[in-house]
PDB file of C-alpha atoms in Angstrom:
ATOM      1  CA  MET A   1      -5.413 -77.840  21.448  1.00 43.00           C
ATOM      2  CA  VAL A   2      -4.126 -76.291  18.255  1.00 45.00           C
ATOM      3  CA  VAL A   3      -4.687 -72.569  17.838  1.00 46.00           C
ATOM      4  CA  HIS A   4      -4.774 -71.382  14.238  1.00 49.00           C
ATOM      5  CA  ASP A   5      -3.536 -67.924  13.383  1.00 49.00           C
ATOM      6  CA  HIS A   6      -5.777 -66.004  10.962  1.00 48.00           C
ATOM      7  CA  PRO A   7      -3.773 -63.686   8.710  1.00 47.00           C
ATOM      8  CA  HIS A   8      -6.878 -61.919   7.422  1.00 47.00           C
ATOM      9  CA  ARG A   9      -7.602 -60.482  10.879  1.00 48.00           C
ATOM     10  CA  ARG A  10      -4.222 -58.767  11.002  1.00 48.00           C
ATOM     11  CA  THR A  11      -4.749 -57.424   7.517  1.00 46.00           C
ATOM     12  CA  GLY A  12      -8.107 -55.993   8.519  1.00 47.00           C
ATOM     13  CA  SER A  13      -6.635 -54.260  11.538  1.00 47.00           C
ATOM     14  CA  ARG A  14      -3.861 -52.789   9.387  1.00 50.00           C
ATOM     15  CA  LEU A  15      -6.382 -51.446   6.882  1.00 41.00           C
ATOM     16  CA  LEU A  16      -8.414 -49.957   9.717  1.00 43.00           C
ATOM     17  CA  SER A  17      -5.378 -48.200  11.187  1.00 49.00           C
ATOM     18  CA  VAL A  18      -4.418 -46.830   7.767  1.00 42.00           C
ATOM     19  CA  ARG A  19      -7.923 -45.497   7.272  1.00 47.00           C
ATOM     20  CA  ARG A  20      -7.849 -43.850  10.691  1.00 50.00           C
ATOM     21  CA  SER A  21      -4.499 -42.193   9.999  1.00 48.00           C
ATOM     22  CA  ARG A  22      -5.776 -40.872   6.692  1.00 48.00           C
ATOM     23  CA  THR A  23      -8.928 -39.573   8.316  1.00 47.00           C
ATOM     24  CA  THR A  24      -7.019 -37.712  11.027  1.00 47.00           C
ATOM     25  CA  SER A  25      -4.569 -36.203   8.533  1.00 47.00           C
ATOM     26  CA  GLU A  26      -7.194 -34.888   6.133  1.00 47.00           C
ATOM     27  CA  PRO A  27      -8.251 -31.803   8.166  1.00 48.00           C
ATOM     28  CA  GLU A  28      -4.635 -30.595   8.247  1.00 54.00           C
ATOM     29  CA  SER A  29      -4.573 -30.067   4.501  1.00 56.00           C
ATOM     30  CA  THR A  30      -5.569 -26.622   3.182  1.00 55.00           C
ATOM     31  CA  PRO A  31      -8.983 -26.643   1.505  1.00 61.00           C
ATOM     32  CA  PRO A  32      -8.768 -25.739  -2.200  1.00 62.00           C
ATOM     33  CA  GLU A  33     -11.507 -23.123  -1.766  1.00 62.00           C
ATOM     34  CA  SER A  34      -9.521 -21.310   0.928  1.00 61.00           C
ATOM     35  CA  THR A  35      -6.424 -21.233  -1.283  1.00 65.00           C
ATOM     36  CA  HIS A  36      -8.511 -19.936  -4.164  1.00 62.00           C
ATOM     37  CA  ASN A  37      -9.968 -17.150  -2.011  1.00 68.00           C
ATOM     38  CA  ASP A  38      -6.502 -16.173  -0.789  1.00 78.00           C
ATOM     39  CA  GLY A  39      -5.384 -15.919  -4.399  1.00 84.00           C
ATOM     40  CA  LYS A  40      -8.312 -13.697  -5.303  1.00 89.00           C
ATOM     41  CA  ARG A  41      -7.669 -11.447  -2.317  1.00 92.00           C
ATOM     42  CA  GLY A  42      -4.017 -11.207  -3.280  1.00 92.00           C
ATOM     43  CA  TYR A  43      -4.847 -10.144  -6.830  1.00 94.00           C
ATOM     44  CA  ALA A  44      -7.442  -7.657  -5.564  1.00 95.00           C
ATOM     45  CA  MET A  45      -4.885  -6.040  -3.252  1.00 96.00           C
ATOM     46  CA  ALA A  46      -2.317  -6.050  -6.053  1.00 96.00           C
ATOM     47  CA  SER A  47      -4.767  -4.230  -8.337  1.00 96.00           C
ATOM     48  CA  LEU A  48      -5.374  -1.598  -5.657  1.00 97.00           C
ATOM     49  CA  ARG A  49      -1.618  -1.260  -5.113  1.00 97.00           C
ATOM     50  CA  LEU A  50      -0.913  -0.737  -8.816  1.00 98.00           C
ATOM     51  CA  MET A  51      -3.649   1.881  -9.128  1.00 98.00           C
ATOM     52  CA  MET A  52      -2.283   3.773  -6.143  1.00 98.00           C
ATOM     53  CA  GLY A  53       1.199   3.534  -7.600  1.00 98.00           C
ATOM     54  CA  PHE A  54      -0.048   5.101 -10.824  1.00 98.00           C
ATOM     55  CA  VAL A  55      -1.645   7.953  -8.870  1.00 97.00           C
ATOM     56  CA  PHE A  56       1.727   8.940  -7.412  1.00 98.00           C
ATOM     57  CA  LEU A  57       3.743   8.264 -10.559  1.00 98.00           C
ATOM     58  CA  TRP A  58       1.358  10.282 -12.708  1.00 98.00           C
ATOM     59  CA  ALA A  59       1.550  13.211 -10.299  1.00 97.00           C
ATOM     60  CA  PHE A  60       5.348  13.051 -10.507  1.00 98.00           C
ATOM     61  CA  LEU A  61       5.428  12.852 -14.311  1.00 98.00           C
ATOM     62  CA  ASP A  62       2.912  15.659 -14.796  1.00 97.00           C
ATOM     63  CA  LYS A  63       4.732  17.996 -12.423  1.00 97.00           C
ATOM     64  CA  ALA A  64       8.155  17.047 -13.748  1.00 97.00           C
ATOM     65  CA  PHE A  65       7.434  17.393 -17.471  1.00 97.00           C
ATOM     66  CA  GLY A  66       4.378  19.642 -17.612  1.00 96.00           C
ATOM     67  CA  LEU A  67       2.068  17.240 -19.406  1.00 96.00           C
ATOM     68  CA  GLY A  68      -0.711  19.817 -19.657  1.00 94.00           C
ATOM     69  CA  TYR A  69      -3.050  18.441 -17.007  1.00 95.00           C
ATOM     70  CA  ALA A  70      -2.528  19.759 -13.473  1.00 92.00           C
ATOM     71  CA  THR A  71       0.737  21.318 -14.667  1.00 94.00           C
ATOM     72  CA  PRO A  72       0.578  23.470 -17.835  1.00 94.00           C
ATOM     73  CA  SER A  73       2.929  22.677 -20.702  1.00 93.00           C
ATOM     74  CA  GLY A  74       6.248  24.445 -20.349  1.00 93.00           C
ATOM     75  CA  ARG A  75       5.782  24.880 -16.583  1.00 94.00           C
ATOM     76  CA  GLY A  76       7.209  21.519 -15.547  1.00 96.00           C
ATOM     77  CA  TRP A  77      10.035  21.031 -13.094  1.00 97.00           C
ATOM     78  CA  ILE A  78      12.558  20.353 -15.845  1.00 96.00           C
ATOM     79  CA  SER A  79      11.566  23.646 -17.488  1.00 95.00           C
ATOM     80  CA  GLY A  80      12.304  25.642 -14.351  1.00 95.00           C
ATOM     81  CA  GLY A  81       8.856  25.503 -12.783  1.00 96.00           C
ATOM     82  CA  SER A  82       8.289  24.774  -9.105  1.00 96.00           C
ATOM     83  CA  PRO A  83       6.128  21.775  -8.144  1.00 96.00           C
ATOM     84  CA  THR A  84       5.206  23.339  -4.797  1.00 96.00           C
ATOM     85  CA  GLU A  85       4.910  27.055  -5.531  1.00 95.00           C
ATOM     86  CA  ALA A  86       1.424  27.018  -7.038  1.00 91.00           C
ATOM     87  CA  PHE A  87      -0.178  24.692  -4.483  1.00 93.00           C
ATOM     88  CA  LEU A  88       1.453  25.965  -1.309  1.00 96.00           C
ATOM     89  CA  GLY A  89       1.326  29.583  -2.447  1.00 95.00           C
ATOM     90  CA  ARG A  90      -2.457  29.387  -2.810  1.00 95.00           C
ATOM     91  CA  VAL A  91      -3.129  27.962   0.668  1.00 97.00           C
ATOM     92  CA  ALA A  92      -5.779  30.266   2.103  1.00 96.00           C
ATOM     93  CA  VAL A  93      -6.949  28.539   5.261  1.00 96.00           C
ATOM     94  CA  GLY A  94      -5.761  26.528   8.226  1.00 96.00           C
ATOM     95  CA  PRO A  95      -3.289  26.853  11.094  1.00 96.00           C
ATOM     96  CA  MET A  96      -0.234  26.451   8.830  1.00 97.00           C
ATOM     97  CA  GLU A  97      -1.208  28.956   6.136  1.00 97.00           C
ATOM     98  CA  SER A  98       1.764  31.291   6.667  1.00 96.00           C
ATOM     99  CA  THR A  99       4.146  28.348   7.068  1.00 97.00           C
ATOM    100  CA  PHE A 100       3.098  26.833   3.762  1.00 97.00           C
ATOM    101  CA  HIS A 101       3.524  30.228   2.074  1.00 97.00           C
ATOM    102  CA  SER A 102       7.112  30.365   3.302  1.00 97.00           C
ATOM    103  CA  TRP A 103       7.742  26.858   1.942  1.00 97.00           C
ATOM    104  CA  ALA A 104       6.246  27.551  -1.482  1.00 97.00           C
ATOM    105  CA  GLY A 105       8.853  27.359  -4.223  1.00 96.00           C
ATOM    106  CA  ALA A 106      11.746  26.496  -1.887  1.00 97.00           C
ATOM    107  CA  ALA A 107      14.253  24.155  -3.518  1.00 97.00           C
ATOM    108  CA  TRP A 108      14.282  21.742  -0.580  1.00 97.00           C
ATOM    109  CA  ALA A 109      10.476  21.552  -0.620  1.00 97.00           C
ATOM    110  CA  ASP A 110      10.457  20.857  -4.379  1.00 98.00           C
ATOM    111  CA  TRP A 111      13.037  18.092  -4.051  1.00 98.00           C
ATOM    112  CA  LEU A 112      11.375  16.431  -1.060  1.00 98.00           C
ATOM    113  CA  PHE A 113       7.956  16.561  -2.706  1.00 98.00           C
ATOM    114  CA  MET A 114       9.115  15.178  -6.060  1.00 98.00           C
ATOM    115  CA  LEU A 115      11.336  12.489  -4.564  1.00 98.00           C
ATOM    116  CA  GLY A 116       8.435  11.484  -2.325  1.00 98.00           C
ATOM    117  CA  LEU A 117       6.050  11.157  -5.270  1.00 98.00           C
ATOM    118  CA  LEU A 118       8.585   9.170  -7.282  1.00 98.00           C
ATOM    119  CA  GLY A 119       9.708   6.922  -4.424  1.00 98.00           C
ATOM    120  CA  ILE A 120       6.195   6.094  -3.255  1.00 98.00           C
ATOM    121  CA  GLY A 121       5.025   5.490  -6.813  1.00 98.00           C
ATOM    122  CA  LEU A 122       7.909   3.155  -7.649  1.00 98.00           C
ATOM    123  CA  ALA A 123       7.595   1.256  -4.351  1.00 98.00           C
ATOM    124  CA  LEU A 124       3.876   0.661  -4.868  1.00 98.00           C
ATOM    125  CA  THR A 125       4.301  -0.350  -8.501  1.00 97.00           C
ATOM    126  CA  ALA A 126       7.096  -2.805  -7.726  1.00 97.00           C
ATOM    127  CA  GLY A 127       5.530  -4.034  -4.477  1.00 97.00           C
ATOM    128  CA  VAL A 128       8.608  -3.372  -2.331  1.00 97.00           C
ATOM    129  CA  ALA A 129       9.285  -1.239   0.767  1.00 97.00           C
ATOM    130  CA  LEU A 130       5.548  -0.801   1.295  1.00 97.00           C
ATOM    131  CA  ARG A 131       5.973   0.098   4.959  1.00 97.00           C
ATOM    132  CA  LEU A 132       8.288   2.983   4.120  1.00 97.00           C
ATOM    133  CA  ALA A 133       5.957   4.020   1.306  1.00 97.00           C
ATOM    134  CA  ALA A 134       3.011   3.964   3.704  1.00 98.00           C
ATOM    135  CA  LEU A 135       4.882   6.106   6.236  1.00 97.00           C
ATOM    136  CA  ALA A 136       6.069   8.654   3.670  1.00 97.00           C
ATOM    137  CA  GLY A 137       2.713   8.717   1.919  1.00 98.00           C
ATOM    138  CA  THR A 138       0.808   9.217   5.174  1.00 98.00           C
ATOM    139  CA  VAL A 139       3.015  12.176   6.123  1.00 98.00           C
ATOM    140  CA  MET A 140       2.573  13.695   2.652  1.00 98.00           C
ATOM    141  CA  MET A 141      -1.195  13.207   2.661  1.00 98.00           C
ATOM    142  CA  ALA A 142      -1.482  14.623   6.192  1.00 97.00           C
ATOM    143  CA  LEU A 143       0.381  17.797   5.170  1.00 97.00           C
ATOM    144  CA  MET A 144      -1.816  18.202   2.095  1.00 97.00           C
ATOM    145  CA  TRP A 145      -4.904  17.697   4.270  1.00 97.00           C
ATOM    146  CA  VAL A 146      -3.726  20.465   6.598  1.00 97.00           C
ATOM    147  CA  ALA A 147      -3.010  22.688   3.584  1.00 97.00           C
ATOM    148  CA  GLU A 148      -6.613  22.351   2.397  1.00 96.00           C
ATOM    149  CA  TRP A 149      -8.020  22.244   5.970  1.00 97.00           C
ATOM    150  CA  PRO A 150     -11.412  20.639   5.254  1.00 96.00           C
ATOM    151  CA  PRO A 151     -12.891  21.506   8.719  1.00 96.00           C
ATOM    152  CA  ALA A 152     -13.063  25.211   7.765  1.00 96.00           C
ATOM    153  CA  ARG A 153     -16.302  26.500   6.283  1.00 96.00           C
ATOM    154  CA  HIS A 154     -14.695  29.719   5.091  1.00 96.00           C
ATOM    155  CA  LEU A 155     -11.281  30.747   3.799  1.00 96.00           C
ATOM    156  CA  SER A 156      -9.189  33.464   5.394  1.00 94.00           C
ATOM    157  CA  ASP A 157     -10.819  36.127   3.192  1.00 94.00           C
ATOM    158  CA  GLY A 158     -14.316  34.987   4.169  1.00 95.00           C
ATOM    159  CA  ALA A 159     -15.101  33.158   0.944  1.00 95.00           C
ATOM    160  CA  PRO A 160     -16.759  29.710   1.200  1.00 96.00           C
ATOM    161  CA  SER A 161     -14.189  26.936   1.464  1.00 94.00           C
ATOM    162  CA  MET A 162     -16.359  24.557  -0.606  1.00 94.00           C
ATOM    163  CA  SER A 163     -15.192  21.692   1.602  1.00 94.00           C
ATOM    164  CA  THR A 164     -17.098  18.510   0.780  1.00 93.00           C
ATOM    165  CA  ASN A 165     -16.378  16.810   4.115  1.00 95.00           C
ATOM    166  CA  PRO A 166     -15.068  18.440   7.281  1.00 95.00           C
ATOM    167  CA  LEU A 167     -12.994  15.435   8.333  1.00 92.00           C
ATOM    168  CA  VAL A 168     -12.447  12.717   5.748  1.00 94.00           C
ATOM    169  CA  ASP A 169     -11.324  13.709   2.265  1.00 94.00           C
ATOM    170  CA  TYR A 170      -9.393  11.829  -0.405  1.00 95.00           C
ATOM    171  CA  HIS A 171      -6.039  12.571   1.239  1.00 97.00           C
ATOM    172  CA  LEU A 172      -7.006  10.603   4.343  1.00 97.00           C
ATOM    173  CA  VAL A 173      -8.499   7.833   2.203  1.00 97.00           C
ATOM    174  CA  TYR A 174      -5.225   7.546   0.264  1.00 98.00           C
ATOM    175  CA  ALA A 175      -3.273   7.390   3.538  1.00 98.00           C
ATOM    176  CA  ALA A 176      -5.544   4.633   4.861  1.00 98.00           C
ATOM    177  CA  VAL A 177      -5.152   2.643   1.638  1.00 98.00           C
ATOM    178  CA  LEU A 178      -1.358   2.876   1.895  1.00 98.00           C
ATOM    179  CA  VAL A 179      -1.429   1.551   5.452  1.00 97.00           C
ATOM    180  CA  VAL A 180      -3.733  -1.321   4.471  1.00 97.00           C
ATOM    181  CA  LEU A 181      -1.520  -2.276   1.522  1.00 97.00           C
ATOM    182  CA  ALA A 182       1.552  -2.392   3.745  1.00 97.00           C
ATOM    183  CA  ALA A 183      -0.217  -4.375   6.482  1.00 96.00           C
ATOM    184  CA  ALA A 184      -1.546  -6.889   3.940  1.00 95.00           C
ATOM    185  CA  SER A 185       1.865  -7.396   2.251  1.00 94.00           C
ATOM    186  CA  ALA A 186       0.203  -6.454  -1.019  1.00 95.00           C
ATOM    187  CA  GLY A 187       3.483  -6.683  -2.900  1.00 95.00           C
ATOM    188  CA  ASP A 188       3.579 -10.486  -2.728  1.00 94.00           C
ATOM    189  CA  ALA A 189       1.104 -10.895  -5.620  1.00 93.00           C
ATOM    190  CA  VAL A 190       2.012  -9.400  -9.009  1.00 93.00           C
ATOM    191  CA  GLY A 191       5.029  -7.750  -7.431  1.00 95.00           C
ATOM    192  CA  LEU A 192       8.533  -8.225  -6.081  1.00 95.00           C
ATOM    193  CA  GLY A 193       7.470  -8.396  -2.440  1.00 94.00           C
ATOM    194  CA  ARG A 194       8.552 -11.990  -1.788  1.00 94.00           C
ATOM    195  CA  PRO A 195      12.106 -11.778  -3.229  1.00 95.00           C
ATOM    196  CA  TRP A 196      12.482  -8.346  -1.640  1.00 95.00           C
ATOM    197  CA  SER A 197      11.588  -9.717   1.804  1.00 94.00           C
ATOM    198  CA  ARG A 198      14.214 -12.486   1.423  1.00 94.00           C
ATOM    199  CA  LEU A 199      17.080 -10.030   0.977  1.00 94.00           C
ATOM    200  CA  PRO A 200      19.356 -10.158   4.056  1.00 93.00           C
ATOM    201  CA  VAL A 201      19.167  -6.412   4.692  1.00 93.00           C
ATOM    202  CA  VAL A 202      15.363  -6.522   4.533  1.00 93.00           C
ATOM    203  CA  ARG A 203      15.008  -9.770   6.479  1.00 91.00           C
ATOM    204  CA  ASP A 204      16.956  -8.280   9.390  1.00 89.00           C
ATOM    205  CA  ARG A 205      15.043  -4.994   9.269  1.00 90.00           C
ATOM    206  CA  MET A 206      11.316  -5.624   9.024  1.00 89.00           C
ATOM    207  CA  TRP A 207      10.565  -1.914   8.648  1.00 89.00           C
ATOM    208  CA  LEU A 208      12.105  -2.124   5.146  1.00 90.00           C
ATOM    209  CA  ARG A 209       9.455  -4.586   3.946  1.00 91.00           C
TER     210      ARG A 209
END
């Protein structure tokens, strides 16, 4: 008996195996919608990061040059004014009231405060060293929260404190935003976060990211 080989059967089985392999490999690819959403989230976080960076940079510029907003013209740091004397000298409530009074106008306090504003502002704007910026910013915001001491209803002289919230004010909100930006690697979009993270010194020390 002669058995004939049928080439078309082999071809059909090959096509079926190819189709199966394609079907199994399709779920591994990233859906375009997911990529699009990631891009939108990245740009949203970048926008928040840039706005926060401007908050700190503006505070530095106003206090350094006396732009006539929070700091009167001619009273800037470069004109001999003290960035900390007015704020810390007017602290009138809280457990660190006398401590803040002793710090007011001190050269070391002025330098630390101004360098902190500048460093945090530049880091946020560029999208680098966000973890350090979050740490420094959280410490700064915590000290300013204690200086205003929102839990108090009255100041030391008995006058109303005019506190709008006894626990959460804008200082704590700013600190939380800084932590979120660092945790989300918000410098990767519209920033230098990716090339910064590839630097050898940063790659070996994750706390510098």
